[in-house]
Coordinates of C-alpha atoms in Angstrom, one line a residue:
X1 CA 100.3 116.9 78.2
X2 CA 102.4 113.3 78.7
X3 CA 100.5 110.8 76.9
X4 CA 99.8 107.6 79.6
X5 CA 99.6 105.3 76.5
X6 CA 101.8 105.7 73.1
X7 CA 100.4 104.6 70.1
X8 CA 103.0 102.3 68.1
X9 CA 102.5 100.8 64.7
X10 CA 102.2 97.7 65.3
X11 CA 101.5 97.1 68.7
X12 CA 98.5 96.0 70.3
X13 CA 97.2 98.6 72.7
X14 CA 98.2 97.7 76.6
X15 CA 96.1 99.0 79.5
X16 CA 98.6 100.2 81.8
X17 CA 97.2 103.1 83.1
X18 CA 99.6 105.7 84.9
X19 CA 102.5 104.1 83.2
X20 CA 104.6 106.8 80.5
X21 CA 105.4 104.4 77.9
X22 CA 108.4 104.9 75.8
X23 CA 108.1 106.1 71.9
X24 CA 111.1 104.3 70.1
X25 CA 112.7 104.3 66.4
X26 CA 111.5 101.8 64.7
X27 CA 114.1 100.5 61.8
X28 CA 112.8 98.2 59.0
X29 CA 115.7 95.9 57.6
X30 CA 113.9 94.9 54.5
X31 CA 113.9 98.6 53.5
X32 CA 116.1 100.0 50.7
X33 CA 116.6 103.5 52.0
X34 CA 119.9 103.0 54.0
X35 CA 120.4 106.4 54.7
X36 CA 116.9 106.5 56.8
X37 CA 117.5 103.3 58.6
X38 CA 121.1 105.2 59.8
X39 CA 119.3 108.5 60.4
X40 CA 117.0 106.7 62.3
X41 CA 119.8 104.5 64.6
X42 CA 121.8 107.5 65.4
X43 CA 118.9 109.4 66.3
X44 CA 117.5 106.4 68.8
X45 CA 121.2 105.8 69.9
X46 CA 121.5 109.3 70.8
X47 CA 118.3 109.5 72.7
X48 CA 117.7 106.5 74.5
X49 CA 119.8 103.7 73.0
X50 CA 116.6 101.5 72.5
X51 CA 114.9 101.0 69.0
X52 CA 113.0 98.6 67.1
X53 CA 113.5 95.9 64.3
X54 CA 111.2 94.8 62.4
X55 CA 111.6 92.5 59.1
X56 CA 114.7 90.8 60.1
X57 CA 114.1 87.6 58.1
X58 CA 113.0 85.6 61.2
X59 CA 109.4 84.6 60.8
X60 CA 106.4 85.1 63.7
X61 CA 106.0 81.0 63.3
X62 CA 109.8 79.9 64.2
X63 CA 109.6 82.5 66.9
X64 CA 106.4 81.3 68.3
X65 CA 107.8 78.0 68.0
X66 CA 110.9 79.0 70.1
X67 CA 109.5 80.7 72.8
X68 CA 106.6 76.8 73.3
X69 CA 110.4 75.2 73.7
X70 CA 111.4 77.8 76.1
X71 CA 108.9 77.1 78.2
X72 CA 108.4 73.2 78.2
X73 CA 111.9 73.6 79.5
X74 CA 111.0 76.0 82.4
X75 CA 108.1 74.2 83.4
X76 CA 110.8 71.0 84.1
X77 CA 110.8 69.8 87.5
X78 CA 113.7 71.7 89.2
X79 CA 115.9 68.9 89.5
X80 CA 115.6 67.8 85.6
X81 CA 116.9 71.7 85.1
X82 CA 119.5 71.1 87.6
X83 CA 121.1 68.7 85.7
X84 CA 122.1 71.4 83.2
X85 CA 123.1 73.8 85.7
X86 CA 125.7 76.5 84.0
X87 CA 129.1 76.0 84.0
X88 CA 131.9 78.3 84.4
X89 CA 132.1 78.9 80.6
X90 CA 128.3 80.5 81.4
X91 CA 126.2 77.3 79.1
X92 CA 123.3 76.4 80.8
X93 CA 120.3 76.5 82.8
X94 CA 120.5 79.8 85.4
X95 CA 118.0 79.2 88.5
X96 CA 116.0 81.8 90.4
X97 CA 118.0 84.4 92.2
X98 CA 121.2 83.7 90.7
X99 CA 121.7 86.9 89.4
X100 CA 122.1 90.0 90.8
X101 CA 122.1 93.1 88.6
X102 CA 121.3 95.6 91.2
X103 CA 123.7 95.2 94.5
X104 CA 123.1 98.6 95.7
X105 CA 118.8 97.9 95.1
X106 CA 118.5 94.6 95.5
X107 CA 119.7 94.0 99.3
X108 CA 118.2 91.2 100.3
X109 CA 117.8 89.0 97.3
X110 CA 118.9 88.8 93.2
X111 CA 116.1 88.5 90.2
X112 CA 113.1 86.5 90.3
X113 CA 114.2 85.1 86.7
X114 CA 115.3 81.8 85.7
X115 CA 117.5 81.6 82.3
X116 CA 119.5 79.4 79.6
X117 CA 122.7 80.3 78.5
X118 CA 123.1 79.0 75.1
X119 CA 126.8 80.0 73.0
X120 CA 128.4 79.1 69.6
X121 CA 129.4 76.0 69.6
X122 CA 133.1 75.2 69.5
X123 CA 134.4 71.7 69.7
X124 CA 136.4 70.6 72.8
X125 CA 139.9 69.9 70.8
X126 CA 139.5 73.2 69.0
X127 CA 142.4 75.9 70.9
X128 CA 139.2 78.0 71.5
X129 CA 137.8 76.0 73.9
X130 CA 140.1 76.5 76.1
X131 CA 139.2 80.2 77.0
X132 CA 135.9 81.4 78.7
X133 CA 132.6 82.0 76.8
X134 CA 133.9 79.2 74.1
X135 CA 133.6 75.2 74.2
X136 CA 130.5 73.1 74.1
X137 CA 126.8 74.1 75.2
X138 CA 124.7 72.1 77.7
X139 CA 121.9 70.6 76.1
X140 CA 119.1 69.0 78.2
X141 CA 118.4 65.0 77.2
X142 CA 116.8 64.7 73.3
X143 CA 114.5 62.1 75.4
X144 CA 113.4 64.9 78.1
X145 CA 112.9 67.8 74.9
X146 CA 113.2 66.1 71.4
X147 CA 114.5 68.1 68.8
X148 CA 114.8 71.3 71.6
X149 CA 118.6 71.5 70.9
X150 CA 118.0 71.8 66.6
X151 CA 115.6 74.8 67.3
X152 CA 117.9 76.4 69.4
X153 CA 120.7 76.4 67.4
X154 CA 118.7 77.5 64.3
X155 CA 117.5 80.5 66.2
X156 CA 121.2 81.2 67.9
X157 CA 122.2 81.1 63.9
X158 CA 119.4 83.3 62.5
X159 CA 119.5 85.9 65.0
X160 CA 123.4 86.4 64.7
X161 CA 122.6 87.7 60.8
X162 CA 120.2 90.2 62.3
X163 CA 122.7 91.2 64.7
X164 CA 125.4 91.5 62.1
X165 CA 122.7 93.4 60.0
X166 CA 121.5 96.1 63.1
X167 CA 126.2 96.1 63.0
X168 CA 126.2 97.5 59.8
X169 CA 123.7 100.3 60.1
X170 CA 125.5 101.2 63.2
X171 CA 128.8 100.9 61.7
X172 CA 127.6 103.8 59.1
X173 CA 126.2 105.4 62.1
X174 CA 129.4 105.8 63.3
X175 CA 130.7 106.8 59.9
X176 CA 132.8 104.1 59.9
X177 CA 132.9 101.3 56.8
X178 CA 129.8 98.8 56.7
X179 CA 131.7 95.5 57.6
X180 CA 133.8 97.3 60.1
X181 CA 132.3 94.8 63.0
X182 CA 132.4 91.8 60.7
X183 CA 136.0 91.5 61.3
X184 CA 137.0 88.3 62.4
X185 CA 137.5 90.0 65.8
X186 CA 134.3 91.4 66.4
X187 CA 131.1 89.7 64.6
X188 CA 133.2 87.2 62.4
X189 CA 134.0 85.4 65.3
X190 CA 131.8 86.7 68.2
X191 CA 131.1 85.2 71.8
X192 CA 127.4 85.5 70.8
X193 CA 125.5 84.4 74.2
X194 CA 121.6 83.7 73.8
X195 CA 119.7 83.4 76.7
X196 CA 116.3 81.9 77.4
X197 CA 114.4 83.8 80.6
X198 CA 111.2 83.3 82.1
X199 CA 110.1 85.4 84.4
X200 CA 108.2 83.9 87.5
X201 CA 104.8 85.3 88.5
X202 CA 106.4 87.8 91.1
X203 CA 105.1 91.6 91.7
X204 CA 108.5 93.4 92.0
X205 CA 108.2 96.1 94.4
X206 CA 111.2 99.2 93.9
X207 CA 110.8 100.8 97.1
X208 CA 111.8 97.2 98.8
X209 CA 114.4 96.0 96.1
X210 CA 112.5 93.5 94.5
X211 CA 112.8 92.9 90.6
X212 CA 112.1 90.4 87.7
X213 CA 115.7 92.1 86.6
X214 CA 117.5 94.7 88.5
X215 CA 118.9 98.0 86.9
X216 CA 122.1 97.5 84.6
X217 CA 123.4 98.3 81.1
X218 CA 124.1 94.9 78.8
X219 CA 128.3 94.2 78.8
X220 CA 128.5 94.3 74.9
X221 CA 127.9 95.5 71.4
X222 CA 123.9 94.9 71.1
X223 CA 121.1 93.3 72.6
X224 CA 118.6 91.8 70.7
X225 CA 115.7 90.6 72.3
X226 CA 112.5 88.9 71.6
X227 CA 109.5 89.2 74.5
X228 CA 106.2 87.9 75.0
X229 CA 102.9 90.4 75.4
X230 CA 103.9 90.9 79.1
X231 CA 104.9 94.6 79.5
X232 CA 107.5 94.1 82.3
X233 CA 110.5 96.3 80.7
X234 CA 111.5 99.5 81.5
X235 CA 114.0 102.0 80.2
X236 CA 116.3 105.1 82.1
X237 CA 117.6 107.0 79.2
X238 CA 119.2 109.8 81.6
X239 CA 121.6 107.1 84.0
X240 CA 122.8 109.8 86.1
X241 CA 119.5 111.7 86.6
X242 CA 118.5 111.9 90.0
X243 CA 114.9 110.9 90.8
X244 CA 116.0 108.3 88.0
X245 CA 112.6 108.6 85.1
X246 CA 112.0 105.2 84.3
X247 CA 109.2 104.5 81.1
X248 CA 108.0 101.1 79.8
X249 CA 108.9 100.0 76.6
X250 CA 105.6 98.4 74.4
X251 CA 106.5 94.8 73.1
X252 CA 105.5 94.1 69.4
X253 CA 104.5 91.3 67.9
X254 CA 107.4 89.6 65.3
X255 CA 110.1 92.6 66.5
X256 CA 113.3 92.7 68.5
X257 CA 113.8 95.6 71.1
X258 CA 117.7 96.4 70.2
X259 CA 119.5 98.5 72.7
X260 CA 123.0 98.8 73.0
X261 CA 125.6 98.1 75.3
X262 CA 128.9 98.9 77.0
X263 CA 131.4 97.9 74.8
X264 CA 129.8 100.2 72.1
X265 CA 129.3 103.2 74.7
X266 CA 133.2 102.4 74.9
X267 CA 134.0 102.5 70.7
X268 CA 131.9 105.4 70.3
X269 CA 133.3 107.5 73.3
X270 CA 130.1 107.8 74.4
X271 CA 128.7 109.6 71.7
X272 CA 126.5 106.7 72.0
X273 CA 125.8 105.3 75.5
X274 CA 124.7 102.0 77.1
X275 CA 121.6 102.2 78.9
X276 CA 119.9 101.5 81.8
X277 CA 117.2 99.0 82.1
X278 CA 115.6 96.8 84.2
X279 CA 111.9 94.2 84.6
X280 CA 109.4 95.3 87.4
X281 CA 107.0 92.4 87.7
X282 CA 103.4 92.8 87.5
X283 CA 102.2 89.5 88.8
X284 CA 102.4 87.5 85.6
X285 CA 105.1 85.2 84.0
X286 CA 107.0 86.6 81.7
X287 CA 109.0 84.9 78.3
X288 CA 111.5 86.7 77.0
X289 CA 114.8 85.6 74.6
X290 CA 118.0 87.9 74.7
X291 CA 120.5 87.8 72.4
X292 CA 124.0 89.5 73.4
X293 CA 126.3 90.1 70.2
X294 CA 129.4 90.2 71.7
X295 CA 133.1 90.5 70.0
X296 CA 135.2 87.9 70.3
X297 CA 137.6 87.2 73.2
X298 CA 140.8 88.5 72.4
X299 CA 139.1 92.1 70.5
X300 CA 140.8 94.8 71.6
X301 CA 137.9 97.5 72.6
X302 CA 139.3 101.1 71.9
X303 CA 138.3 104.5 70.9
X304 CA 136.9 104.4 67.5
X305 CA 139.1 107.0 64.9
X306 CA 135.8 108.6 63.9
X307 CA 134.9 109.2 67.4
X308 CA 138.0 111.6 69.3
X309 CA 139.7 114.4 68.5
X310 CA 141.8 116.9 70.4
X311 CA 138.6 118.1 71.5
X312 CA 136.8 115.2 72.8
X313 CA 140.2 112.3 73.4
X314 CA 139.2 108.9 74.4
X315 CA 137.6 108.9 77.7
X316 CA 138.2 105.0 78.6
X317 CA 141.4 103.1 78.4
X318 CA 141.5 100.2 75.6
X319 CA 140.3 96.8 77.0
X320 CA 140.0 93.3 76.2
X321 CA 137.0 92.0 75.8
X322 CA 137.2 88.4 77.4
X323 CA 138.0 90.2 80.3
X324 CA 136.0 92.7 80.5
X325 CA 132.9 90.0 79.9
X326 CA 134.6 87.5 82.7
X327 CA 134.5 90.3 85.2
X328 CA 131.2 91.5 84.6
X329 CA 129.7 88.2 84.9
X330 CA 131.7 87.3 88.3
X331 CA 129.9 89.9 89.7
X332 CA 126.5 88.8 88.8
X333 CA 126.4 85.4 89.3
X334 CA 126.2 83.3 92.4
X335 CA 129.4 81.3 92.8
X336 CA 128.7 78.0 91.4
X337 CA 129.9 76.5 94.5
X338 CA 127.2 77.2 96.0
X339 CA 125.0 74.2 93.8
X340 CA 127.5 71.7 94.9
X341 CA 124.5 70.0 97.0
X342 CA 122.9 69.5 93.5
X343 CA 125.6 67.5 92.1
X344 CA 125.4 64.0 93.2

């Protein structure tokens, strides 16, 4: 008999009735036992490519206090957000329908979200700067938000050590060596991309193509993301099943939901795959903070050694990761052109 509500330590019991909820790994990085947090990664990488962290060194209060910043920015007038529209290096604020996840769902319009791209900071004379994904971040006036860009950028900092953490258990996952991704060329260096999102109080309706987020798999090594109580999130672990199963995916209080992304389905040879997800509206705004751990620019993305044989050869061509990033986020984004009225 399908249980309509999972019980999940931790989690405050949600009435969404009807709804088949999720049960994820849940993977404790204060813990001592190694070998169960990498029995328990491979085993939620192999089935649905979602888990949970929990005591990752990032306290309830800081991210409580985060999420109150988020949304004094989103409730900005429009054209105080509009001054820090994105740019083409993908730092800034994102408006309402500028995204679209979902071409093939979404016909008529993108996601009712609004977002803030926020990067690691490199400075404008370093050689860096001059690729995409690198350079400076847009920061909205100290006299607008005081002291929003210092908690920002302690939270971009924090959360790349948990996402260098969740790296090493998957590293040993893959039976590869612990710091495998803390090469300068992956995690040493990474495009890291945190984004602020607030969902607005739209009911997103399937049948018509209407989403907070439309169906995609994230571009890059791992997700981390940190929600408010509003279950919005939903999860396809089979992407090729047809009727697609989609199942809701609890938020706890304090945790990240991890899933990971394309470039890893890549590395692994899909031994462990990206996977689909998407946010159905319910009516109420929504907060939510994602953080993409992404290699850097120039990494080469190929078949890991301890994932082909003759058996089972590489079943995707090596790629670079810049582009592969550049490419995926041309064809999700409006073309910036089209705010030029905005920019007097």
């Amino acid at each position: 008999m399908e249980k309509k509500q999972q019980e999940i330590d931790g989690a405050e019991e949600i009435p969404a009735p009807n709804q088949k909820f999720s049960v994820l790994n849940c993977i404790d990085l204060s813990s001592p036992d190694i070998q169960q947090s990498v029995s328990l990664l491979k085993q939620a990488c192999l089935d649905s490519g979602f888990f949970y962290v929990v005591n990752h060194g990032i306290s309830e209060e800081f991210m409580d206090q985060v999420f109150s910043e988020s949304k004094k920015f989103f409730e900005l007038p429009l054209g105080e957000k509009m001054k820090v529209l994105r740019n083409e290096k993908h730092r800034g604020y994102t408006p309402f329908l500028d995204e679209l996840l979902d071409p093939d769902n979404q016909v008529h319009v993108g996601d009712y979200k609004e977002g803030y791209y926020i990067g690691v900071e490199v400075p404008e004379d370093d050689p860096q700067a001059e690729k995409p994904f690198y350079g400076q971040n847009v920061w909205p006036a100290a006299d607008v938000l005081p002291g929003w860009r210092q908690t920002m950028e302690r939270f971009h900092k924090e959360a790349l050590e948990v996402a260098r953490s969740v790296a090493r258990i998957i590293a040993l996952a893959l039976n590869l060596e612990a710091d495998f991704f803390y090469r300068p060329e992956m995690l040493g260096q990474p495009i890291a991309v945190m984004r602020l999102l607030h969902y607005g109080a739209q009911i997103s309706d399937p049948s018509k193509g209407i989403f907070g987020a439309g169906a995609h798999s994230d571009y890059g090594l791992i997700t981390l993301l940190a929600t408010d109580d509003v279950v919005a999130l939903q999860i396809c672990k089979n992407k090729d099943a047809q009727p697609q199963v989609w199942e809701y995916i609890a938020p706890i209080k304090g945790a990240f939901i991890v899933n990971i992304g394309d470039m890893l389905e890549r590395w692994s040879n899909c031994i462990f795959r990206s996977t689909l997800h998407r946010v159905v509206g319910n009516g109420q705004e929504r907060y939510s903070i994602a953080y993409f751990a992404e290699p850097s620019y120039d990494c080469l993305v190929e078949c890991l050694p301890t994932c082909k044989s003759e058996k089972n050869p590489p079943k995707f061509p090596p790629i670079i990761c810049g582009t592969y990033l550049s490419q995926r986020y041309k064809d999700t984004h409006t073309d910036l052109s089209v705010y030029n009225k905005h920019q007097s």
